[in-house]
Amino acid sequence: AQSVTQLGSHVSVSEGALVLLRCNYSSSVPPYLFWYVQYPNQGLQLLLKYTSAATLVKGINGFEAEFKKSETSFHLTKPSAHMSDAAEYFCAVAGGTSYGKLTFGQGTILTVHP
Amino acid sequence: EAQVTQNPRYLITVTGKKLTVTCSQNMNHEYMSWYRQDPGLGLRQIYYSMNVEVTDKGDVPEGYKVSRKEKRNFPLILESPSPNQTSLYFCASSFTDSNQPQHFGDGTRLSIL
C-alpha cells in the first residue's frame, strides 16, 4: 500500500520569503511522485513530477522539489513567494500494483502575506 | 484545447433523488477516475476505469456507480444520494502508465439535503 503525509495543513509566509511544503511518502516499490496545486474554485493543476530521472525536479511557476529516497521525502520549495502562489497544494504518489492510481496527501493551504 | 469537462459544476438536491455527474475528456486517455475532496482528507478515489467497459472500485465506492461505454465519457451516478455524499467531486484522466500525470476537471460541488 502507498501513502502520503503532508506535514502542516496550513503554511503562512511573507511575500518574497522561501516557501517549503513538506511531503513524506510510503511505498513498497519505486514511486512516482507528483505535486499538484489547486486555486480556489478550480481543479488540480500539475506543478511537477518525479519519475526516477533527476532527483531535483523543476516545475512551473518557479517551484522545485527534491526526491530523497533515504528520507522518503519529496518536499516542495520556491525561493521567493508571490501573492499569486496562495493556493492549496497536494502531494501524491503512484506506482507499483496500484496501476494508474494516485494516492493523495491531505493538502497544505499556503497563505502569502504582503 | 485538451480538457476534462464535468457537468454540472454545482448541484443542490435532496436525499434519495438519483443524479448523474458527467465527465468527458478529449485527450484519448484510457484511464479515468473519480475522486471526492473533503476538508482535511485530501482527494480519495471513488472509482476508476482502465478502458472501455473496464471499471473498478477505489477507496470509497459505497453509494456510487460508474459506467464506461465510450472512451471519452465516464459518468458518476448516485442512485440514492445521502447527506454524507455532500462533497466536491473531481474527474481525472490520463494515459495508463503510472508515471503519467492526471488531468483534472474543474470539479462538481454537490450538496445533498
mmCIF file of N, CA, C and O in Angstrom, chain B residues 4-100:
data_model
loop_
_atom_site.group_PDB
_atom_site.id
_atom_site.type_symbol
_atom_site.label_atom_id
_atom_site.label_comp_id
_atom_site.label_asym_id
_atom_site.label_seq_id
_atom_site.Cartn_x
_atom_site.Cartn_y
_atom_site.Cartn_z
ATOM 1 N N VAL B 4 -10.709 18.219 -19.459
ATOM 2 C CA VAL B 4 -11.670 17.320 -18.841
ATOM 3 C C VAL B 4 -12.852 18.191 -18.419
ATOM 4 O O VAL B 4 -12.665 19.166 -17.702
ATOM 5 N N THR B 5 -14.026 17.823 -18.886
ATOM 6 C CA THR B 5 -15.212 18.649 -18.664
ATOM 7 C C THR B 5 -16.207 17.916 -17.779
ATOM 8 O O THR B 5 -16.619 16.799 -18.097
ATOM 9 N N GLN B 6 -16.584 18.553 -16.697
ATOM 10 C CA GLN B 6 -17.569 17.985 -15.777
ATOM 11 C C GLN B 6 -18.814 18.853 -15.785
ATOM 12 O O GLN B 6 -18.743 20.079 -15.856
ATOM 13 N N ASN B 7 -19.957 18.189 -15.657
ATOM 14 C CA ASN B 7 -21.227 18.893 -15.517
ATOM 15 C C ASN B 7 -22.165 18.108 -14.597
ATOM 16 O O ASN B 7 -22.186 16.875 -14.655
ATOM 17 N N PRO B 8 -22.924 18.825 -13.742
ATOM 18 C CA PRO B 8 -22.888 20.272 -13.545
ATOM 19 C C PRO B 8 -21.700 20.696 -12.669
ATOM 20 O O PRO B 8 -21.010 19.837 -12.126
ATOM 21 N N ARG B 9 -21.457 21.962 -12.551
ATOM 22 C CA ARG B 9 -20.423 22.461 -11.643
ATOM 23 C C ARG B 9 -20.943 22.556 -10.215
ATOM 24 O O ARG B 9 -20.195 22.379 -9.262
ATOM 25 N N TYR B 10 -22.209 22.844 -10.092
ATOM 26 C CA TYR B 10 -22.830 22.950 -8.772
ATOM 27 C C TYR B 10 -24.204 22.278 -8.838
ATOM 28 O O TYR B 10 -24.907 22.385 -9.839
ATOM 29 N N LEU B 11 -24.558 21.596 -7.753
ATOM 30 C CA LEU B 11 -25.876 20.974 -7.680
ATOM 31 C C LEU B 11 -26.291 20.859 -6.234
ATOM 32 O O LEU B 11 -25.542 20.356 -5.397
ATOM 33 N N ILE B 12 -27.508 21.352 -5.954
ATOM 34 C CA ILE B 12 -28.130 21.145 -4.653
ATOM 35 C C ILE B 12 -29.346 20.264 -4.903
ATOM 36 O O ILE B 12 -30.189 20.595 -5.737
ATOM 37 N N THR B 13 -29.450 19.165 -4.174
ATOM 38 C CA THR B 13 -30.556 18.254 -4.371
ATOM 39 C C THR B 13 -30.957 17.649 -3.025
ATOM 40 O O THR B 13 -30.405 18.023 -1.979
ATOM 41 N N VAL B 14 -31.905 16.730 -3.074
ATOM 42 C CA VAL B 14 -32.425 16.158 -1.834
ATOM 43 C C VAL B 14 -32.096 14.675 -1.744
ATOM 44 O O VAL B 14 -31.848 14.005 -2.753
ATOM 45 N N THR B 15 -32.128 14.189 -0.544
ATOM 46 C CA THR B 15 -31.844 12.775 -0.287
ATOM 47 C C THR B 15 -32.731 11.880 -1.131
ATOM 48 O O THR B 15 -33.941 12.097 -1.228
ATOM 49 N N GLY B 16 -32.104 10.889 -1.766
ATOM 50 C CA GLY B 16 -32.846 9.875 -2.491
ATOM 51 C C GLY B 16 -33.140 10.163 -3.948
ATOM 52 O O GLY B 16 -33.608 9.275 -4.672
ATOM 53 N N LYS B 17 -32.868 11.358 -4.402
ATOM 54 C CA LYS B 17 -33.162 11.709 -5.798
ATOM 55 C C LYS B 17 -31.935 11.412 -6.667
ATOM 56 O O LYS B 17 -30.917 12.102 -6.597
ATOM 57 N N LYS B 18 -32.083 10.419 -7.522
ATOM 58 C CA LYS B 18 -30.959 9.970 -8.353
ATOM 59 C C LYS B 18 -30.358 11.113 -9.150
ATOM 60 O O LYS B 18 -31.066 11.977 -9.676
ATOM 61 N N LEU B 19 -29.040 11.120 -9.224
ATOM 62 C CA LEU B 19 -28.366 12.142 -10.021
ATOM 63 C C LEU B 19 -27.147 11.554 -10.721
ATOM 64 O O LEU B 19 -26.583 10.536 -10.293
ATOM 65 N N THR B 20 -26.780 12.199 -11.809
ATOM 66 C CA THR B 20 -25.607 11.803 -12.586
ATOM 67 C C THR B 20 -24.725 13.016 -12.817
ATOM 68 O O THR B 20 -25.211 14.081 -13.206
ATOM 69 N N VAL B 21 -23.445 12.838 -12.576
ATOM 70 C CA VAL B 21 -22.451 13.857 -12.902
ATOM 71 C C VAL B 21 -21.672 13.357 -14.115
ATOM 72 O O VAL B 21 -21.115 12.254 -14.086
ATOM 73 N N THR B 22 -21.671 14.135 -15.158
ATOM 74 C CA THR B 22 -20.991 13.688 -16.376
ATOM 75 C C THR B 22 -19.535 14.137 -16.392
ATOM 76 O O THR B 22 -19.164 15.141 -15.784
ATOM 77 N N CYS B 23 -18.724 13.369 -17.090
ATOM 78 C CA CYS B 23 -17.308 13.680 -17.262
ATOM 79 C C CYS B 23 -16.908 13.278 -18.668
ATOM 80 O O CYS B 23 -17.167 12.142 -19.085
ATOM 81 N N SER B 24 -16.255 14.168 -19.368
ATOM 82 C CA SER B 24 -15.812 13.891 -20.719
ATOM 83 C C SER B 24 -14.403 14.439 -20.913
ATOM 84 O O SER B 24 -14.088 15.534 -20.447
ATOM 85 N N GLN B 25 -13.560 13.662 -21.613
ATOM 86 C CA GLN B 25 -12.194 14.130 -21.906
ATOM 87 C C GLN B 25 -11.930 13.992 -23.402
ATOM 88 O O GLN B 25 -12.450 13.084 -24.054
ATOM 89 N N ASN B 26 -11.098 14.893 -23.910
ATOM 90 C CA ASN B 26 -10.828 14.921 -25.355
ATOM 91 C C ASN B 26 -9.366 14.600 -25.675
ATOM 92 O O ASN B 26 -8.842 15.027 -26.716
ATOM 93 N N MET B 27 -8.697 13.865 -24.797
ATOM 94 C CA MET B 27 -7.271 13.577 -24.965
ATOM 95 C C MET B 27 -7.005 12.115 -25.312
ATOM 96 O O MET B 27 -5.861 11.677 -25.316
ATOM 97 N N ASN B 28 -8.068 11.366 -25.576
ATOM 98 C CA ASN B 28 -7.931 9.947 -25.919
ATOM 99 C C ASN B 28 -7.262 9.133 -24.799
ATOM 100 O O ASN B 28 -6.561 8.154 -25.065
ATOM 101 N N HIS B 29 -7.484 9.553 -23.570
ATOM 102 C CA HIS B 29 -6.897 8.848 -22.433
ATOM 103 C C HIS B 29 -7.652 7.551 -22.163
ATOM 104 O O HIS B 29 -8.879 7.507 -22.221
ATOM 105 N N GLU B 30 -6.873 6.503 -21.803
ATOM 106 C CA GLU B 30 -7.513 5.239 -21.438
ATOM 107 C C GLU B 30 -8.041 5.285 -20.004
ATOM 108 O O GLU B 30 -9.071 4.742 -19.684
ATOM 109 N N TYR B 31 -7.271 5.908 -19.128
ATOM 110 C CA TYR B 31 -7.557 5.862 -17.702
ATOM 111 C C TYR B 31 -8.403 7.059 -17.290
ATOM 112 O O TYR B 31 -8.085 8.207 -17.611
ATOM 113 N N MET B 32 -9.486 6.769 -16.567
ATOM 114 C CA MET B 32 -10.313 7.831 -15.998
ATOM 115 C C MET B 32 -10.669 7.463 -14.573
ATOM 116 O O MET B 32 -10.732 6.273 -14.213
ATOM 117 N N SER B 33 -10.894 8.499 -13.761
ATOM 118 C CA SER B 33 -11.081 8.264 -12.334
ATOM 119 C C SER B 33 -11.971 9.348 -11.737
ATOM 120 O O SER B 33 -12.009 10.474 -12.242
ATOM 121 N N TRP B 34 -12.677 8.976 -10.686
ATOM 122 C CA TRP B 34 -13.456 9.928 -9.907
ATOM 123 C C TRP B 34 -12.875 10.002 -8.489
ATOM 124 O O TRP B 34 -12.555 8.975 -7.877
ATOM 125 N N TYR B 35 -12.785 11.236 -7.983
ATOM 126 C CA TYR B 35 -12.327 11.492 -6.632
ATOM 127 C C TYR B 35 -13.353 12.370 -5.924
ATOM 128 O O TYR B 35 -14.060 13.156 -6.552
ATOM 129 N N ARG B 36 -13.374 12.253 -4.616
ATOM 130 C CA ARG B 36 -14.077 13.226 -3.817
ATOM 131 C C ARG B 36 -13.079 13.926 -2.903
ATOM 132 O O ARG B 36 -12.109 13.297 -2.427
ATOM 133 N N GLN B 37 -13.300 15.216 -2.710
ATOM 134 C CA GLN B 37 -12.396 16.011 -1.883
ATOM 135 C C GLN B 37 -13.159 16.533 -0.677
ATOM 136 O O GLN B 37 -14.174 17.217 -0.808
ATOM 137 N N ASP B 38 -12.679 16.202 0.493
ATOM 138 C CA ASP B 38 -13.274 16.657 1.744
ATOM 139 C C ASP B 38 -12.190 17.318 2.587
ATOM 140 O O ASP B 38 -11.029 16.862 2.591
ATOM 141 N N PRO B 39 -12.533 18.370 3.318
ATOM 142 C CA PRO B 39 -11.520 19.113 4.097
ATOM 143 C C PRO B 39 -10.721 18.199 5.017
ATOM 144 O O PRO B 39 -11.291 17.393 5.756
ATOM 145 N N GLY B 40 -9.399 18.348 4.959
ATOM 146 C CA GLY B 40 -8.531 17.576 5.830
ATOM 147 C C GLY B 40 -8.278 16.147 5.401
ATOM 148 O O GLY B 40 -7.468 15.446 6.022
ATOM 149 N N LEU B 41 -8.947 15.718 4.337
ATOM 150 C CA LEU B 41 -8.794 14.327 3.869
ATOM 151 C C LEU B 41 -8.136 14.230 2.504
ATOM 152 O O LEU B 41 -7.919 13.127 2.002
ATOM 153 N N GLY B 42 -7.861 15.350 1.884
ATOM 154 C CA GLY B 42 -7.295 15.309 0.541
ATOM 155 C C GLY B 42 -8.315 14.781 -0.455
ATOM 156 O O GLY B 42 -9.518 14.937 -0.288
ATOM 157 N N LEU B 43 -7.824 14.147 -1.508
ATOM 158 C CA LEU B 43 -8.704 13.536 -2.508
ATOM 159 C C LEU B 43 -8.685 12.028 -2.320
ATOM 160 O O LEU B 43 -7.609 11.422 -2.202
ATOM 161 N N ARG B 44 -9.848 11.446 -2.347
ATOM 162 C CA ARG B 44 -9.960 9.994 -2.218
ATOM 163 C C ARG B 44 -10.638 9.432 -3.462
ATOM 164 O O ARG B 44 -11.633 9.972 -3.935
ATOM 165 N N GLN B 45 -10.107 8.339 -3.939
ATOM 166 C CA GLN B 45 -10.604 7.774 -5.185
ATOM 167 C C GLN B 45 -11.895 7.000 -4.956
ATOM 168 O O GLN B 45 -11.983 6.157 -4.061
ATOM 169 N N ILE B 46 -12.882 7.237 -5.823
ATOM 170 C CA ILE B 46 -14.170 6.563 -5.710
ATOM 171 C C ILE B 46 -14.211 5.334 -6.624
ATOM 172 O O ILE B 46 -14.414 4.204 -6.171
ATOM 173 N N TYR B 47 -14.032 5.559 -7.906
ATOM 174 C CA TYR B 47 -13.978 4.507 -8.917
ATOM 175 C C TYR B 47 -12.969 4.930 -9.965
ATOM 176 O O TYR B 47 -12.674 6.109 -10.126
ATOM 177 N N TYR B 48 -12.480 3.938 -10.683
ATOM 178 C CA TYR B 48 -11.627 4.236 -11.806
ATOM 179 C C TYR B 48 -11.928 3.279 -12.954
ATOM 180 O O TYR B 48 -12.584 2.248 -12.772
ATOM 181 N N SER B 49 -11.400 3.648 -14.127
ATOM 182 C CA SER B 49 -11.608 2.818 -15.316
ATOM 183 C C SER B 49 -10.316 2.792 -16.116
ATOM 184 O O SER B 49 -9.737 3.839 -16.416
ATOM 185 N N MET B 50 -9.884 1.582 -16.452
ATOM 186 C CA MET B 50 -8.659 1.419 -17.231
ATOM 187 C C MET B 50 -8.921 1.556 -18.728
ATOM 188 O O MET B 50 -7.996 1.847 -19.493
ATOM 189 N N ASN B 51 -10.157 1.313 -19.149
ATOM 190 C CA ASN B 51 -10.512 1.448 -20.555
ATOM 191 C C ASN B 51 -12.010 1.192 -20.696
ATOM 192 O O ASN B 51 -12.709 0.965 -19.701
ATOM 193 N N VAL B 52 -12.496 1.206 -21.903
ATOM 194 C CA VAL B 52 -13.924 0.992 -22.145
ATOM 195 C C VAL B 52 -14.365 -0.336 -21.540
ATOM 196 O O VAL B 52 -13.684 -1.360 -21.701
ATOM 197 N N GLU B 53 -15.470 -0.297 -20.810
ATOM 198 C CA GLU B 53 -16.075 -1.474 -20.182
ATOM 199 C C GLU B 53 -15.217 -2.090 -19.079
ATOM 200 O O GLU B 53 -15.512 -3.200 -18.623
ATOM 201 N N VAL B 54 -14.188 -1.379 -18.618
ATOM 202 C CA VAL B 54 -13.333 -1.883 -17.535
ATOM 203 C C VAL B 54 -13.347 -0.863 -16.401
ATOM 204 O O VAL B 54 -12.768 0.230 -16.536
ATOM 205 N N THR B 55 -14.042 -1.200 -15.319
ATOM 206 C CA THR B 55 -14.099 -0.288 -14.174
ATOM 207 C C THR B 55 -13.799 -1.059 -12.901
ATOM 208 O O THR B 55 -13.968 -2.285 -12.843
ATOM 209 N N ASP B 56 -13.392 -0.333 -11.866
ATOM 210 C CA ASP B 56 -13.092 -0.993 -10.590
ATOM 211 C C ASP B 56 -13.227 0.013 -9.454
ATOM 212 O O ASP B 56 -13.174 1.235 -9.668
ATOM 213 N N LYS B 57 -13.423 -0.529 -8.254
ATOM 214 C CA LYS B 57 -13.618 0.306 -7.081
ATOM 215 C C LYS B 57 -12.313 0.950 -6.637
ATOM 216 O O LYS B 57 -11.248 0.348 -6.722
ATOM 217 N N GLY B 58 -12.465 2.161 -6.137
ATOM 218 C CA GLY B 58 -11.355 2.838 -5.488
ATOM 219 C C GLY B 58 -11.450 2.650 -3.987
ATOM 220 O O GLY B 58 -11.863 1.596 -3.505
ATOM 221 N N ASP B 59 -11.108 3.690 -3.253
ATOM 222 C CA ASP B 59 -11.070 3.587 -1.795
ATOM 223 C C ASP B 59 -12.426 3.815 -1.128
ATOM 224 O O ASP B 59 -12.673 3.317 -0.039
ATOM 225 N N VAL B 60 -13.296 4.597 -1.766
ATOM 226 C CA VAL B 60 -14.579 4.953 -1.143
ATOM 227 C C VAL B 60 -15.723 4.775 -2.133
ATOM 228 O O VAL B 60 -16.415 5.733 -2.492
ATOM 229 N N PRO B 61 -16.019 3.546 -2.593
ATOM 230 C CA PRO B 61 -17.004 3.356 -3.655
ATOM 231 C C PRO B 61 -18.459 3.268 -3.198
ATOM 232 O O PRO B 61 -19.372 3.349 -4.033
ATOM 233 N N GLU B 62 -18.704 3.137 -1.886
ATOM 234 C CA GLU B 62 -20.067 2.881 -1.406
ATOM 235 C C GLU B 62 -20.990 4.034 -1.773
ATOM 236 O O GLU B 62 -20.709 5.196 -1.486
ATOM 237 N N GLY B 63 -22.126 3.675 -2.376
ATOM 238 C CA GLY B 63 -23.136 4.659 -2.727
ATOM 239 C C GLY B 63 -22.976 5.259 -4.109
ATOM 240 O O GLY B 63 -23.755 6.136 -4.501
ATOM 241 N N TYR B 64 -21.984 4.802 -4.849
ATOM 242 C CA TYR B 64 -21.710 5.339 -6.185
ATOM 243 C C TYR B 64 -21.711 4.221 -7.227
ATOM 244 O O TYR B 64 -21.441 3.066 -6.921
ATOM 245 N N LYS B 65 -22.011 4.598 -8.457
ATOM 246 C CA LYS B 65 -21.872 3.709 -9.602
ATOM 247 C C LYS B 65 -21.196 4.480 -10.722
ATOM 248 O O LYS B 65 -21.287 5.722 -10.779
ATOM 249 N N VAL B 66 -20.572 3.742 -11.625
ATOM 250 C CA VAL B 66 -19.966 4.364 -12.806
ATOM 251 C C VAL B 66 -20.215 3.456 -13.998
ATOM 252 O O VAL B 66 -20.605 2.296 -13.853
ATOM 253 N N SER B 67 -19.995 3.998 -15.178
ATOM 254 C CA SER B 67 -20.013 3.194 -16.394
ATOM 255 C C SER B 67 -19.001 3.779 -17.369
ATOM 256 O O SER B 67 -18.667 4.958 -17.294
ATOM 257 N N ARG B 68 -18.525 2.951 -18.278
ATOM 258 C CA ARG B 68 -17.568 3.431 -19.287
ATOM 259 C C ARG B 68 -17.929 2.754 -20.604
ATOM 260 O O ARG B 68 -17.357 1.763 -21.021
ATOM 261 N N LYS B 69 -18.909 3.323 -21.264
ATOM 262 C CA LYS B 69 -19.372 2.784 -22.535
ATOM 263 C C LYS B 69 -18.597 3.353 -23.713
ATOM 264 O O LYS B 69 -18.538 2.744 -24.793
ATOM 265 N N GLU B 70 -18.052 4.535 -23.518
ATOM 266 C CA GLU B 70 -17.243 5.175 -24.553
ATOM 267 C C GLU B 70 -15.944 5.621 -23.905
ATOM 268 O O GLU B 70 -15.910 5.923 -22.714
ATOM 269 N N LYS B 71 -14.898 5.715 -24.689
ATOM 270 C CA LYS B 71 -13.595 6.043 -24.138
ATOM 271 C C LYS B 71 -13.584 7.444 -23.518
ATOM 272 O O LYS B 71 -12.930 7.686 -22.506
ATOM 273 N N ARG B 72 -14.293 8.371 -24.108
ATOM 274 C CA ARG B 72 -14.198 9.754 -23.664
ATOM 275 C C ARG B 72 -15.068 10.072 -22.448
ATOM 276 O O ARG B 72 -14.858 11.067 -21.796
ATOM 277 N N ASN B 73 -16.065 9.233 -22.141
ATOM 278 C CA ASN B 73 -17.039 9.583 -21.097
ATOM 279 C C ASN B 73 -16.977 8.632 -19.912
ATOM 280 O O ASN B 73 -16.846 7.405 -20.083
ATOM 281 N N PHE B 74 -17.161 9.198 -18.727
ATOM 282 C CA PHE B 74 -17.100 8.382 -17.508
ATOM 283 C C PHE B 74 -18.035 9.003 -16.478
ATOM 284 O O PHE B 74 -17.615 9.686 -15.550
ATOM 285 N N PRO B 75 -19.334 8.765 -16.592
ATOM 286 C CA PRO B 75 -20.281 9.394 -15.670
ATOM 287 C C PRO B 75 -20.263 8.758 -14.277
ATOM 288 O O PRO B 75 -20.035 7.549 -14.138
ATOM 289 N N LEU B 76 -20.531 9.585 -13.291
ATOM 290 C CA LEU B 76 -20.659 9.143 -11.893
ATOM 291 C C LEU B 76 -22.135 9.213 -11.524
ATOM 292 O O LEU B 76 -22.770 10.249 -11.690
ATOM 293 N N ILE B 77 -22.656 8.103 -11.011
ATOM 294 C CA ILE B 77 -24.078 8.000 -10.708
ATOM 295 C C ILE B 77 -24.275 7.814 -9.216
ATOM 296 O O ILE B 77 -23.647 6.937 -8.602
ATOM 297 N N LEU B 78 -25.145 8.640 -8.654
ATOM 298 C CA LEU B 78 -25.576 8.457 -7.266
ATOM 299 C C LEU B 78 -27.028 8.038 -7.319
ATOM 300 O O LEU B 78 -27.908 8.852 -7.595
ATOM 301 N N GLU B 79 -27.285 6.749 -7.092
ATOM 302 C CA GLU B 79 -28.635 6.209 -7.263
ATOM 303 C C GLU B 79 -29.580 6.735 -6.182
ATOM 304 O O GLU B 79 -30.727 7.047 -6.454
ATOM 305 N N SER B 80 -29.111 6.828 -4.955
ATOM 306 C CA SER B 80 -29.920 7.311 -3.844
ATOM 307 C C SER B 80 -29.028 8.161 -2.947
ATOM 308 O O SER B 80 -28.543 7.688 -1.909
ATOM 309 N N PRO B 81 -28.807 9.412 -3.349
ATOM 310 C CA PRO B 81 -27.847 10.260 -2.616
ATOM 311 C C PRO B 81 -28.239 10.463 -1.162
ATOM 312 O O PRO B 81 -29.430 10.535 -0.820
ATOM 313 N N SER B 82 -27.221 10.566 -0.328
ATOM 314 C CA SER B 82 -27.441 10.842 1.091
ATOM 315 C C SER B 82 -26.564 12.023 1.508
ATOM 316 O O SER B 82 -25.590 12.349 0.811
ATOM 317 N N PRO B 83 -26.884 12.677 2.624
ATOM 318 C CA PRO B 83 -26.129 13.874 3.033
ATOM 319 C C PRO B 83 -24.624 13.639 3.164
ATOM 320 O O PRO B 83 -23.842 14.575 2.943
ATOM 321 N N ASN B 84 -24.195 12.430 3.503
ATOM 322 C CA ASN B 84 -22.753 12.196 3.651
ATOM 323 C C ASN B 84 -22.021 12.140 2.303
ATOM 324 O O ASN B 84 -20.788 11.984 2.275
ATOM 325 N N GLN B 85 -22.780 12.279 1.221
ATOM 326 C CA GLN B 85 -22.156 12.386 -0.094
ATOM 327 C C GLN B 85 -22.008 13.840 -0.539
ATOM 328 O O GLN B 85 -21.568 14.100 -1.667
ATOM 329 N N THR B 86 -22.368 14.751 0.334
ATOM 330 C CA THR B 86 -22.101 16.165 0.074
ATOM 331 C C THR B 86 -20.592 16.357 0.046
ATOM 332 O O THR B 86 -19.899 16.056 1.020
ATOM 333 N N SER B 87 -20.101 16.836 -1.082
ATOM 334 C CA SER B 87 -18.650 16.909 -1.255
ATOM 335 C C SER B 87 -18.325 17.635 -2.549
ATOM 336 O O SER B 87 -19.211 18.014 -3.311
ATOM 337 N N LEU B 88 -17.035 17.794 -2.787
ATOM 338 C CA LEU B 88 -16.518 18.318 -4.044
ATOM 339 C C LEU B 88 -15.946 17.148 -4.828
ATOM 340 O O LEU B 88 -15.083 16.424 -4.320
ATOM 341 N N TYR B 89 -16.418 16.959 -6.047
ATOM 342 C CA TYR B 89 -16.046 15.802 -6.841
ATOM 343 C C TYR B 89 -15.202 16.221 -8.042
ATOM 344 O O TYR B 89 -15.497 17.213 -8.706
ATOM 345 N N PHE B 90 -14.182 15.421 -8.304
ATOM 346 C CA PHE B 90 -13.311 15.659 -9.451
ATOM 347 C C PHE B 90 -13.206 14.422 -10.315
ATOM 348 O O PHE B 90 -13.036 13.310 -9.817
ATOM 349 N N CYS B 91 -13.286 14.658 -11.605
ATOM 350 C CA CYS B 91 -12.983 13.633 -12.589
ATOM 351 C C CYS B 91 -11.574 13.892 -13.111
ATOM 352 O O CYS B 91 -11.152 15.055 -13.240
ATOM 353 N N ALA B 92 -10.851 12.826 -13.406
ATOM 354 C CA ALA B 92 -9.495 12.966 -13.921
ATOM 355 C C ALA B 92 -9.255 11.921 -14.998
ATOM 356 O O ALA B 92 -9.895 10.865 -15.012
ATOM 357 N N SER B 93 -8.313 12.211 -15.887
ATOM 358 C CA SER B 93 -7.965 11.233 -16.913
ATOM 359 C C SER B 93 -6.472 11.279 -17.191
ATOM 360 O O SER B 93 -5.802 12.281 -16.931
ATOM 361 N N SER B 94 -5.970 10.171 -17.718
ATOM 362 C CA SER B 94 -4.549 10.107 -18.072
ATOM 363 C C SER B 94 -4.326 8.912 -18.986
ATOM 364 O O SER B 94 -5.218 8.076 -19.178
ATOM 365 N N PHE B 95 -3.126 8.812 -19.531
ATOM 366 C CA PHE B 95 -2.702 7.570 -20.152
ATOM 367 C C PHE B 95 -2.427 6.571 -19.039
ATOM 368 O O PHE B 95 -2.307 6.950 -17.872
ATOM 369 N N THR B 96 -2.291 5.311 -19.366
ATOM 370 C CA THR B 96 -2.341 4.288 -18.330
ATOM 371 C C THR B 96 -1.051 4.126 -17.541
ATOM 372 O O THR B 96 -1.058 3.553 -16.466
ATOM 373 N N ASP B 97 0.057 4.611 -18.011
ATOM 374 C CA ASP B 97 1.291 4.448 -17.259
ATOM 375 C C ASP B 97 1.226 5.236 -15.958
ATOM 376 O O ASP B 97 0.779 6.377 -15.932
ATOM 377 N N SER B 98 1.727 4.640 -14.870
ATOM 378 C CA SER B 98 1.651 5.294 -13.565
ATOM 379 C C SER B 98 2.468 6.571 -13.499
ATOM 380 O O SER B 98 2.244 7.392 -12.621
ATOM 381 N N ASN B 99 3.429 6.740 -14.421
ATOM 382 C CA ASN B 99 4.233 7.959 -14.371
ATOM 383 C C ASN B 99 3.613 9.106 -15.150
ATOM 384 O O ASN B 99 4.197 10.176 -15.255
ATOM 385 N N GLN B 100 2.425 8.875 -15.686
ATOM 386 C CA GLN B 100 1.746 9.936 -16.428
ATOM 387 C C GLN B 100 0.868 10.765 -15.494
ATOM 388 O O GLN B 100 0.103 10.211 -14.706
#
